[in-house]
PDB file of C-alpha atoms and ligand atoms in Angstrom:
ATOM      1  CA  UNK A1374      48.032  34.382   9.201  1.00 36.00           C
ATOM      2  CA  UNK A1375      44.464  34.125   8.033  1.00 40.00           C
ATOM      3  CA  UNK A1376      43.514  30.853   6.359  1.00 39.00           C
ATOM      4  CA  UNK A1377      40.648  30.899   3.921  1.00 38.00           C
ATOM      5  CA  UNK A1378      38.996  27.629   2.999  1.00 39.00           C
ATOM      6  CA  UNK A1379      37.631  27.637  -0.517  1.00 40.00           C
ATOM      7  CA  UNK A1380      35.207  25.007  -1.737  1.00 42.00           C
ATOM      8  CA  UNK A1381      36.703  24.672  -5.185  1.00 40.00           C
ATOM      9  CA  UNK A1382      34.988  22.251  -7.555  1.00 38.00           C
ATOM     10  CA  UNK A1383      37.204  22.923 -10.586  1.00 41.00           C
ATOM     11  CA  UNK A1384      39.297  20.075 -11.877  1.00 41.00           C
ATOM     12  CA  UNK A1385      42.948  20.753 -11.171  1.00 42.00           C
ATOM     13  CA  UNK A1386      44.276  20.076 -14.666  1.00 43.00           C
ATOM     14  CA  UNK A1387      47.836  20.999 -13.695  1.00 47.00           C
ATOM     15  CA  UNK A1388      48.064  18.225 -11.128  1.00 48.00           C
ATOM     16  CA  UNK A1389      45.485  16.059 -12.882  1.00 48.00           C
ATOM     17  CA  UNK A1390      43.934  15.032  -9.580  1.00 49.00           C
ATOM     18  CA  UNK A1391      41.066  13.509 -11.541  1.00 54.00           C
ATOM     19  CA  UNK A1392      43.433  10.729 -12.637  1.00 55.00           C
ATOM     20  CA  UNK A1393      43.386   9.456  -9.036  1.00 65.00           C
ATOM     21  CA  UNK A1394      39.607   9.421  -8.770  1.00 66.00           C
ATOM     22  CA  UNK A1395      38.097   5.961  -8.186  1.00 65.00           C
ATOM     23  CA  UNK A1396      35.782   4.763 -10.956  1.00 66.00           C
ATOM     24  CA  UNK A1397      32.260   6.146 -10.659  1.00 65.00           C
ATOM     25  CA  UNK A1398      29.985   3.775  -8.776  1.00 61.00           C
ATOM     26  CA  UNK A1399      26.209   4.064  -9.024  1.00 55.00           C
ATOM     27  CA  UNK A1400      24.100   2.944  -6.069  1.00 52.00           C
ATOM     28  CA  UNK A1401      22.518  -0.442  -6.740  1.00 51.00           C
ATOM     29  CA  UNK A1402      19.185  -0.092  -8.489  1.00 54.00           C
ATOM     30  CA  UNK A1403      16.133  -2.287  -8.122  1.00 58.00           C
ATOM     31  CA  UNK A1404      14.404  -3.538 -11.169  1.00 53.00           C
ATOM     32  CA  UNK A1405      12.279  -0.629 -12.250  1.00 61.00           C
ATOM     33  CA  UNK A1406      13.151   1.731  -9.363  1.00 74.00           C
ATOM     34  CA  UNK A1407      12.608   5.327 -10.456  1.00 84.00           C
ATOM     35  CA  UNK A1408      12.984   8.339  -8.154  1.00 88.00           C
ATOM     36  CA  UNK A1409       9.534   9.890  -8.194  1.00 92.00           C
ATOM     37  CA  UNK A1410      10.513  12.530  -5.627  1.00 94.00           C
ATOM     38  CA  UNK A1411      13.108  14.470  -7.643  1.00 91.00           C
ATOM     39  CA  UNK A1412      10.816  17.329  -8.633  1.00 89.00           C
ATOM     40  CA  UNK A1413       8.874  17.409  -5.365  1.00 95.00           C
ATOM     41  CA  UNK A1414      11.856  17.222  -3.022  1.00 96.00           C
ATOM     42  CA  UNK A1415      11.810  20.922  -2.157  1.00 95.00           C
ATOM     43  CA  UNK A1416       8.202  20.566  -0.953  1.00 97.00           C
ATOM     44  CA  UNK A1417       8.259  17.233   0.888  1.00 96.00           C
ATOM     45  CA  UNK A1418       9.546  18.428   4.250  1.00 97.00           C
ATOM     46  CA  UNK A1419       7.388  21.577   4.192  1.00 97.00           C
ATOM     47  CA  UNK A1420       4.176  19.554   3.978  1.00 97.00           C
ATOM     48  CA  UNK A1421       5.259  16.418   5.853  1.00 96.00           C
ATOM     49  CA  UNK A1422       6.349  18.439   8.886  1.00 96.00           C
ATOM     50  CA  UNK A1423       2.907  20.065   9.005  1.00 94.00           C
ATOM     51  CA  UNK A1424       1.181  16.669   8.961  1.00 91.00           C
ATOM     52  CA  UNK A1425       3.696  14.959  11.235  1.00 94.00           C
ATOM     53  CA  UNK A1426       2.241  15.893  14.674  1.00 94.00           C
ATOM     54  CA  UNK A1427      -0.740  13.618  13.922  1.00 93.00           C
ATOM     55  CA  UNK A1428       1.525  10.669  13.029  1.00 94.00           C
ATOM     56  CA  UNK A1429       4.124  10.918  15.782  1.00 97.00           C
ATOM     57  CA  UNK A1430       2.248   9.716  18.918  1.00 97.00           C
ATOM     58  CA  UNK A1431       1.346   6.288  17.476  1.00 97.00           C
ATOM     59  CA  UNK A1432       4.919   5.700  16.346  1.00 98.00           C
ATOM     60  CA  UNK A1433       6.398   6.791  19.664  1.00 98.00           C
ATOM     61  CA  UNK A1434       3.960   4.546  21.581  1.00 98.00           C
ATOM     62  CA  UNK A1435       4.911   1.550  19.419  1.00 98.00           C
ATOM     63  CA  UNK A1436       8.588   2.192  20.188  1.00 98.00           C
ATOM     64  CA  UNK A1437       8.079   2.183  23.968  1.00 98.00           C
ATOM     65  CA  UNK A1438       9.410  -1.402  23.864  1.00 97.00           C
ATOM     66  CA  UNK A1439      12.071  -2.443  21.381  1.00 98.00           C
ATOM     67  CA  UNK A1440      14.473  -5.358  21.123  1.00 97.00           C
ATOM     68  CA  UNK A1441      18.244  -5.210  21.135  1.00 97.00           C
ATOM     69  CA  UNK A1442      20.363  -4.861  18.017  1.00 98.00           C
ATOM     70  CA  UNK A1443      20.040  -2.305  15.225  1.00 98.00           C
ATOM     71  CA  UNK A1444      17.146   0.027  14.417  1.00 98.00           C
ATOM     72  CA  UNK A1445      15.961  -0.043  10.788  1.00 99.00           C
ATOM     73  CA  UNK A1446      14.038   2.680   8.990  1.00 98.00           C
ATOM     74  CA  UNK A1447      12.661   2.264   5.472  1.00 98.00           C
ATOM     75  CA  UNK A1448      11.998   5.281   3.238  1.00 98.00           C
ATOM     76  CA  UNK A1449      13.013   7.946   5.753  1.00 98.00           C
ATOM     77  CA  UNK A1450      12.383  10.901   3.419  1.00 98.00           C
ATOM     78  CA  UNK A1451      13.311  14.116   5.201  1.00 98.00           C
ATOM     79  CA  UNK A1452      13.850  12.323   8.517  1.00 98.00           C
ATOM     80  CA  UNK A1453      10.729  13.172  10.519  1.00 98.00           C
ATOM     81  CA  UNK A1454      10.305   9.615  11.792  1.00 98.00           C
ATOM     82  CA  UNK A1455      14.074   9.303  12.122  1.00 98.00           C
ATOM     83  CA  UNK A1456      14.069  12.128  14.673  1.00 98.00           C
ATOM     84  CA  UNK A1457      11.280  10.439  16.671  1.00 98.00           C
ATOM     85  CA  UNK A1458      13.065   7.080  16.626  1.00 98.00           C
ATOM     86  CA  UNK A1459      16.354   8.603  17.788  1.00 98.00           C
ATOM     87  CA  UNK A1460      14.605  10.426  20.622  1.00 98.00           C
ATOM     88  CA  UNK A1461      12.539   7.384  21.658  1.00 98.00           C
ATOM     89  CA  UNK A1462      15.374   4.847  21.540  1.00 98.00           C
ATOM     90  CA  UNK A1463      18.670   6.139  22.900  1.00 94.00           C
ATOM     91  CA  UNK A1464      22.031   4.550  22.137  1.00 94.00           C
ATOM     92  CA  UNK A1465      21.175   1.899  19.531  1.00 98.00           C
ATOM     93  CA  UNK A1466      22.684   2.207  16.034  1.00 98.00           C
ATOM     94  CA  UNK A1467      20.329   2.721  13.121  1.00 98.00           C
ATOM     95  CA  UNK A1468      20.359   1.940   9.408  1.00 98.00           C
ATOM     96  CA  UNK A1469      18.138   3.747   6.942  1.00 98.00           C
ATOM     97  CA  UNK A1470      17.166   2.894   3.376  1.00 98.00           C
ATOM     98  CA  UNK A1471      16.395   6.046   1.396  1.00 97.00           C
ATOM     99  CA  UNK A1472      16.612   5.591  -2.372  1.00 95.00           C
ATOM    100  CA  UNK A1473      15.847   9.176  -3.441  1.00 96.00           C
ATOM    101  CA  UNK A1474      19.029  11.232  -3.801  1.00 94.00           C
ATOM    102  CA  UNK A1475      17.046  14.456  -3.519  1.00 95.00           C
ATOM    103  CA  UNK A1476      15.447  13.418  -0.226  1.00 97.00           C
ATOM    104  CA  UNK A1477      18.691  11.957   1.078  1.00 97.00           C
ATOM    105  CA  UNK A1478      20.146  15.448   0.755  1.00 97.00           C
ATOM    106  CA  UNK A1479      17.443  16.775   3.083  1.00 97.00           C
ATOM    107  CA  UNK A1480      17.819  13.800   5.438  1.00 98.00           C
ATOM    108  CA  UNK A1481      21.611  14.022   5.699  1.00 98.00           C
ATOM    109  CA  UNK A1482      21.440  17.776   6.312  1.00 97.00           C
ATOM    110  CA  UNK A1483      18.909  17.268   9.103  1.00 97.00           C
ATOM    111  CA  UNK A1484      20.855  14.373  10.646  1.00 98.00           C
ATOM    112  CA  UNK A1485      23.824  16.694  11.029  1.00 97.00           C
ATOM    113  CA  UNK A1486      21.863  18.734  13.592  1.00 95.00           C
ATOM    114  CA  UNK A1487      19.737  16.001  15.165  1.00 97.00           C
ATOM    115  CA  UNK A1488      20.669  14.626  18.587  1.00 96.00           C
ATOM    116  CA  UNK A1489      21.799  11.070  17.868  1.00 97.00           C
ATOM    117  CA  UNK A1490      22.139  11.757  14.139  1.00 98.00           C
ATOM    118  CA  UNK A1491      25.654  10.323  14.242  1.00 97.00           C
ATOM    119  CA  UNK A1492      24.151   6.898  15.072  1.00 98.00           C
ATOM    120  CA  UNK A1493      22.477   6.725  11.662  1.00 98.00           C
ATOM    121  CA  UNK A1494      23.926   5.059   8.561  1.00 98.00           C
ATOM    122  CA  UNK A1495      22.011   6.099   5.450  1.00 98.00           C
ATOM    123  CA  UNK A1496      22.027   3.604   2.577  1.00 97.00           C
ATOM    124  CA  UNK A1497      21.242   4.924  -0.929  1.00 95.00           C
ATOM    125  CA  UNK A1498      18.967   1.982  -1.713  1.00 95.00           C
ATOM    126  CA  UNK A1499      15.353   0.946  -1.644  1.00 95.00           C
ATOM    127  CA  UNK A1500      13.934  -1.217   1.143  1.00 97.00           C
ATOM    128  CA  UNK A1501      14.157  -4.241  -1.156  1.00 95.00           C
ATOM    129  CA  UNK A1502      17.921  -3.779  -1.534  1.00 94.00           C
ATOM    130  CA  UNK A1503      18.867  -2.916   2.038  1.00 96.00           C
ATOM    131  CA  UNK A1504      21.313  -5.417   3.544  1.00 97.00           C
ATOM    132  CA  UNK A1505      19.412  -6.172   6.739  1.00 98.00           C
ATOM    133  CA  UNK A1506      21.301  -6.290  10.042  1.00 98.00           C
ATOM    134  CA  UNK A1507      21.522  -9.751  11.632  1.00 98.00           C
ATOM    135  CA  UNK A1508      19.681  -8.656  14.765  1.00 98.00           C
ATOM    136  CA  UNK A1509      17.015  -5.966  14.448  1.00 98.00           C
ATOM    137  CA  UNK A1510      15.746  -3.933  17.418  1.00 98.00           C
ATOM    138  CA  UNK A1511      12.822  -2.259  15.589  1.00 98.00           C
ATOM    139  CA  UNK A1512      11.677  -1.517  12.040  1.00 99.00           C
ATOM    140  CA  UNK A1513       9.828   1.635  10.985  1.00 98.00           C
ATOM    141  CA  UNK A1514       8.292   2.372   7.582  1.00 98.00           C
ATOM    142  CA  UNK A1515       6.150   5.506   7.633  1.00 98.00           C
ATOM    143  CA  UNK A1516       4.119   6.603   4.584  1.00 97.00           C
ATOM    144  CA  UNK A1517       6.188   4.472   2.249  1.00 98.00           C
ATOM    145  CA  UNK A1518       4.799   0.932   2.074  1.00 98.00           C
ATOM    146  CA  UNK A1519       2.679   1.744  -1.019  1.00 98.00           C
ATOM    147  CA  UNK A1520       5.905   2.227  -2.975  1.00 96.00           C
ATOM    148  CA  UNK A1521       6.516  -1.547  -2.704  1.00 96.00           C
ATOM    149  CA  UNK A1522       4.846  -4.090  -4.959  1.00 95.00           C
ATOM    150  CA  UNK A1523       2.956  -6.791  -3.028  1.00 96.00           C
ATOM    151  CA  UNK A1524       5.586  -9.462  -3.812  1.00 96.00           C
ATOM    152  CA  UNK A1525       8.385  -7.118  -2.666  1.00 96.00           C
ATOM    153  CA  UNK A1526       6.483  -6.443   0.567  1.00 97.00           C
ATOM    154  CA  UNK A1527       6.136 -10.144   1.257  1.00 97.00           C
ATOM    155  CA  UNK A1528       9.835 -10.824   0.616  1.00 97.00           C
ATOM    156  CA  UNK A1529      10.793  -7.864   2.821  1.00 98.00           C
ATOM    157  CA  UNK A1530       8.521  -8.929   5.694  1.00 98.00           C
ATOM    158  CA  UNK A1531       9.910 -12.489   5.547  1.00 98.00           C
ATOM    159  CA  UNK A1532      13.497 -11.177   5.691  1.00 98.00           C
ATOM    160  CA  UNK A1533      12.694  -8.858   8.593  1.00 98.00           C
ATOM    161  CA  UNK A1534      10.843 -11.544  10.521  1.00 98.00           C
ATOM    162  CA  UNK A1535      13.890 -13.853  10.521  1.00 98.00           C
ATOM    163  CA  UNK A1536      16.086 -11.140  12.053  1.00 98.00           C
ATOM    164  CA  UNK A1537      13.881  -9.486  14.669  1.00 98.00           C
ATOM    165  CA  UNK A1538      15.138  -9.629  18.253  1.00 98.00           C
ATOM    166  CA  UNK A1539      12.569 -10.789  20.837  1.00 98.00           C
ATOM    167  CA  UNK A1540      10.036  -8.001  21.398  1.00 97.00           C
ATOM    168  CA  UNK A1541      11.206  -5.970  18.383  1.00 98.00           C
ATOM    169  CA  UNK A1542       8.321  -4.088  16.727  1.00 98.00           C
ATOM    170  CA  UNK A1543       7.708  -3.612  13.021  1.00 98.00           C
ATOM    171  CA  UNK A1544       5.775  -0.349  12.630  1.00 98.00           C
ATOM    172  CA  UNK A1545       4.241   0.312   9.220  1.00 98.00           C
ATOM    173  CA  UNK A1546       1.909   3.191   8.406  1.00 98.00           C
ATOM    174  CA  UNK A1547      -0.710   2.725   5.717  1.00 98.00           C
ATOM    175  CA  UNK A1548      -2.189   5.263   3.336  1.00 95.00           C
ATOM    176  CA  UNK A1549      -5.386   5.225   1.268  1.00 94.00           C
ATOM    177  CA  UNK A1550      -6.926   4.286  -1.029  1.00 96.00           C
ATOM    178  CA  UNK A1551      -7.229   0.651   0.058  1.00 97.00           C
ATOM    179  CA  UNK A1552      -8.621  -0.271  -3.397  1.00 97.00           C
ATOM    180  CA  UNK A1553      -7.590   0.874  -6.855  1.00 97.00           C
ATOM    181  CA  UNK A1554     -10.239   3.614  -7.128  1.00 98.00           C
ATOM    182  CA  UNK A1555     -10.177   7.274  -8.142  1.00 97.00           C
ATOM    183  CA  UNK A1556      -9.538   9.486  -5.107  1.00 96.00           C
ATOM    184  CA  UNK A1557      -9.732  13.247  -4.652  1.00 95.00           C
ATOM    185  CA  UNK A1558      -8.835  15.834  -5.633  1.00 95.00           C
ATOM    186  CA  UNK A1559      -8.012  16.456  -1.992  1.00 93.00           C
ATOM    187  CA  UNK A1560      -8.454  19.903  -0.490  1.00 94.00           C
ATOM    188  CA  UNK A1561      -5.439  22.106  -1.246  1.00 96.00           C
ATOM    189  CA  UNK A1562      -3.011  22.293   1.675  1.00 97.00           C
ATOM    190  CA  UNK A1563      -1.133  25.565   2.189  1.00 97.00           C
ATOM    191  CA  UNK A1564       1.899  26.371   4.314  1.00 98.00           C
ATOM    192  CA  UNK A1565       3.353  29.880   4.736  1.00 97.00           C
ATOM    193  CA  UNK A1566       7.104  30.388   5.183  1.00 97.00           C
ATOM    194  CA  UNK A1567       8.304  33.984   5.161  1.00 98.00           C
ATOM    195  CA  UNK A1568       6.483  35.790   2.374  1.00 98.00           C
ATOM    196  CA  UNK A1569       6.024  32.604   0.374  1.00 98.00           C
ATOM    197  CA  UNK A1570       3.036  30.281   0.397  1.00 98.00           C
ATOM    198  CA  UNK A1571       3.481  26.656  -0.635  1.00 98.00           C
ATOM    199  CA  UNK A1572       0.445  24.747  -1.877  1.00 98.00           C
ATOM    200  CA  UNK A1573      -0.227  21.154  -2.818  1.00 97.00           C
ATOM    201  CA  UNK A1574      -3.232  19.432  -4.306  1.00 97.00           C
ATOM    202  CA  UNK A1575      -3.419  15.728  -5.134  1.00 97.00           C
ATOM    203  CA  UNK A1576      -5.632  13.172  -6.800  1.00 97.00           C
ATOM    204  CA  UNK A1577      -5.307   9.481  -7.627  1.00 98.00           C
ATOM    205  CA  UNK A1578      -6.454   7.438 -10.623  1.00 97.00           C
ATOM    206  CA  UNK A1579      -6.347   3.655 -10.946  1.00 97.00           C
ATOM    207  CA  UNK A1580      -3.266   2.503 -12.851  1.00 96.00           C
ATOM    208  CA  UNK A1581      -3.857  -1.259 -12.534  1.00 96.00           C
ATOM    209  CA  UNK A1582      -5.911  -3.738 -10.522  1.00 96.00           C
ATOM    210  CA  UNK A1583      -3.676  -3.235  -7.460  1.00 96.00           C
ATOM    211  CA  UNK A1584      -2.311   0.265  -7.925  1.00 97.00           C
ATOM    212  CA  UNK A1585      -3.158   3.940  -8.361  1.00 98.00           C
ATOM    213  CA  UNK A1586      -1.114   6.825  -9.664  1.00 97.00           C
ATOM    214  CA  UNK A1587      -1.135   9.835  -7.348  1.00 97.00           C
ATOM    215  CA  UNK A1588      -0.648  13.160  -9.143  1.00 97.00           C
ATOM    216  CA  UNK A1589       0.449  15.990  -6.859  1.00 97.00           C
ATOM    217  CA  UNK A1590       0.677  19.596  -8.013  1.00 97.00           C
ATOM    218  CA  UNK A1591       2.923  21.882  -5.982  1.00 98.00           C
ATOM    219  CA  UNK A1592       2.945  25.681  -6.232  1.00 98.00           C
ATOM    220  CA  UNK A1593       5.103  28.414  -4.706  1.00 98.00           C
ATOM    221  CA  UNK A1594       3.497  31.870  -4.526  1.00 98.00           C
ATOM    222  CA  UNK A1595       4.374  35.256  -3.139  1.00 98.00           C
ATOM    223  CA  UNK A1596       1.135  37.174  -2.938  1.00 97.00           C
ATOM    224  CA  UNK A1597      -0.654  36.585  -6.257  1.00 96.00           C
ATOM    225  CA  UNK A1598       2.530  35.844  -8.149  1.00 98.00           C
ATOM    226  CA  UNK A1599       3.162  32.191  -8.954  1.00 98.00           C
ATOM    227  CA  UNK A1600       6.924  31.578  -8.773  1.00 98.00           C
ATOM    228  CA  UNK A1601       6.917  27.862  -9.526  1.00 97.00           C
ATOM    229  CA  UNK A1602       4.614  24.987 -10.293  1.00 97.00           C
ATOM    230  CA  UNK A1603       5.776  21.391 -10.172  1.00 96.00           C
ATOM    231  CA  UNK A1604       3.944  18.146 -10.797  1.00 96.00           C
ATOM    232  CA  UNK A1605       4.999  14.813  -9.323  1.00 96.00           C
ATOM    233  CA  UNK A1606       3.466  11.412 -10.022  1.00 96.00           C
ATOM    234  CA  UNK A1607       3.721   8.535  -7.593  1.00 95.00           C
ATOM    235  CA  UNK A1608       2.824   4.930  -8.359  1.00 95.00           C
ATOM    236  CA  UNK A1609       1.143   3.536  -5.215  1.00 97.00           C
ATOM    237  CA  UNK A1610       0.393  -0.119  -4.530  1.00 97.00           C
ATOM    238  CA  UNK A1611      -2.919  -0.014  -2.717  1.00 98.00           C
ATOM    239  CA  UNK A1612      -3.291  -1.715   0.653  1.00 98.00           C
ATOM    240  CA  UNK A1613      -5.490  -1.584   3.720  1.00 98.00           C
ATOM    241  CA  UNK A1614      -4.086  -1.763   7.263  1.00 98.00           C
ATOM    242  CA  UNK A1615      -5.725  -5.203   7.550  1.00 98.00           C
ATOM    243  CA  UNK A1616      -3.965  -6.436   4.407  1.00 98.00           C
ATOM    244  CA  UNK A1617      -0.568  -5.300   5.708  1.00 98.00           C
ATOM    245  CA  UNK A1618      -1.338  -6.953   9.075  1.00 98.00           C
ATOM    246  CA  UNK A1619      -2.238 -10.202   7.250  1.00 98.00           C
ATOM    247  CA  UNK A1620       1.010 -10.097   5.273  1.00 98.00           C
ATOM    248  CA  UNK A1621       3.036  -9.535   8.453  1.00 98.00           C
ATOM    249  CA  UNK A1622       1.167 -12.420  10.099  1.00 98.00           C
ATOM    250  CA  UNK A1623       2.014 -14.616   7.089  1.00 98.00           C
ATOM    251  CA  UNK A1624       5.656 -13.771   7.787  1.00 98.00           C
ATOM    252  CA  UNK A1625       5.216 -15.275  11.271  1.00 98.00           C
ATOM    253  CA  UNK A1626       4.571 -12.101  13.303  1.00 98.00           C
ATOM    254  CA  UNK A1627       1.748 -11.136  15.655  1.00 98.00           C
ATOM    255  CA  UNK A1628       0.257  -8.043  14.055  1.00 98.00           C
ATOM    256  CA  UNK A1629      -2.390  -5.617  15.187  1.00 97.00           C
ATOM    257  CA  UNK A1630      -3.980  -2.619  13.514  1.00 98.00           C
ATOM    258  CA  UNK A1631      -3.974   0.693  15.390  1.00 96.00           C
ATOM    259  CA  UNK A1632      -5.790   3.219  13.174  1.00 96.00           C
ATOM    260  CA  UNK A1633      -3.641   3.645  10.067  1.00 96.00           C
ATOM    261  CA  UNK A1634      -0.643   2.025  11.812  1.00 98.00           C
ATOM    262  CA  UNK A1635       0.182  -1.670  11.826  1.00 98.00           C
ATOM    263  CA  UNK A1636       2.410  -2.874  14.648  1.00 98.00           C
ATOM    264  CA  UNK A1637       3.799  -6.412  14.547  1.00 98.00           C
ATOM    265  CA  UNK A1638       6.205  -8.316  16.817  1.00 98.00           C
ATOM    266  CA  UNK A1639       7.624 -11.822  16.958  1.00 98.00           C
ATOM    267  CA  UNK A1640       5.272 -14.063  18.926  1.00 97.00           C
ATOM    268  CA  UNK A1641       6.400 -14.293  22.571  1.00 88.00           C
TER     269      UNK A1641
HETATM  270  C1  SAM B 612       5.876   9.985   1.429  1.00 82.09           C
HETATM  271  S1  SAM B 612       7.606   9.811   1.707  1.00 82.09           S
HETATM  272  C2  SAM B 612       7.612   9.469   3.461  1.00 82.09           C
HETATM  273  C3  SAM B 612       8.883   9.904   4.120  1.00 82.09           C
HETATM  274  C4  SAM B 612       8.938   9.684   5.642  1.00 82.09           C
HETATM  275  N1  SAM B 612       8.922   8.281   5.994  1.00 82.09           N
HETATM  276  C5  SAM B 612       7.833  10.417   6.355  1.00 82.09           C
HETATM  277  O1  SAM B 612       6.909   9.766   6.869  1.00 82.09           O
HETATM  278  O2  SAM B 612       7.865  11.667   6.388  1.00 82.09           O
HETATM  279  C6  SAM B 612       7.966   8.211   1.002  1.00 82.09           C
HETATM  280  C7  SAM B 612       9.417   7.849   1.075  1.00 82.09           C
HETATM  281  O3  SAM B 612       9.617   6.517   0.611  1.00 82.09           O
HETATM  282  C8  SAM B 612      10.788   6.492  -0.191  1.00 82.09           C
HETATM  283  N2  SAM B 612      10.719   5.331  -1.098  1.00 82.09           N
HETATM  284  C9  SAM B 612      10.212   5.230  -2.350  1.00 82.09           C
HETATM  285  N3  SAM B 612      10.373   3.985  -2.825  1.00 82.09           N
HETATM  286  C10 SAM B 612      10.985   3.286  -1.837  1.00 82.09           C
HETATM  287  C11 SAM B 612      11.435   1.943  -1.709  1.00 82.09           C
HETATM  288  N4  SAM B 612      11.251   1.066  -2.701  1.00 82.09           N
HETATM  289  N5  SAM B 612      12.056   1.592  -0.576  1.00 82.09           N
HETATM  290  C12 SAM B 612      12.240   2.464   0.440  1.00 82.09           C
HETATM  291  N6  SAM B 612      11.823   3.740   0.384  1.00 82.09           N
HETATM  292  C13 SAM B 612      11.206   4.144  -0.738  1.00 82.09           C
HETATM  293  C14 SAM B 612      10.772   7.819  -0.916  1.00 82.09           C
HETATM  294  O4  SAM B 612      12.026   8.126  -1.480  1.00 82.09           O
HETATM  295  C15 SAM B 612      10.333   8.734   0.209  1.00 82.09           C
HETATM  296  O5  SAM B 612      11.410   9.130   0.998  1.00 82.09           O
END
């Protein structure tokens, strides 16, 4: 007998299976959290994976020594850092905070095929709302810290600091501008996949004394034909690597700046 599995999304009105459904539960939301990645989600991995080779070595070096306990990743996006962490640190469990449903879809799909992907628990929350493990082996936040307001960063760093195992690193990457100034437009970046070319341009304008709004325009082309254009806007709380290092030091950690990375550990 041949069995055919059908993915059937219709409601079975005859058996009224919907009567047994648990009540809908929304993931917890932070005050003011808005998913700015919904429209850009199809482009994020295409461009991030192209830029990733430059970011990976610093992260991997910082993870050469970790503590014991649970690995924590904040704002994992499509999982590029997640893959590096899993490869660098075998065996330990990992929790991830990724608030964007669109990017979680990419992340969860990639975790399915990643060695060690079954060690990862993905929480549909922002970094501010993640229930931190009691004992943390390492923390990674790549290209995401500007999404956190300064007071949220400070509260997060204090919470992390209390839970870090001896020797556990906190690895945070920083991204310009360090002041609330107009930036760009940056040179268009193009990536070819099959017959399609994906393009992004971006510029930032001040949106407050401590923040800019990045506007990114994404385009899909085949030859001269434009198939899609999408604009995404990201609110970004400006910071320098030195400022992030100071904030981590205020949380009781020994922090040092390594290019655009900040690596902090509990004092030994
Ligand atoms: C530029 S992407 C970087 C993704 C990934 N870390 C990488 O380096 O490729 C920024 C990520 O931060 C996430 N994000 C935005 N606000 C956040 C918050 N409050 N807490 C944690 N992550 C957040 C976004 O959903 C997105 O996945």
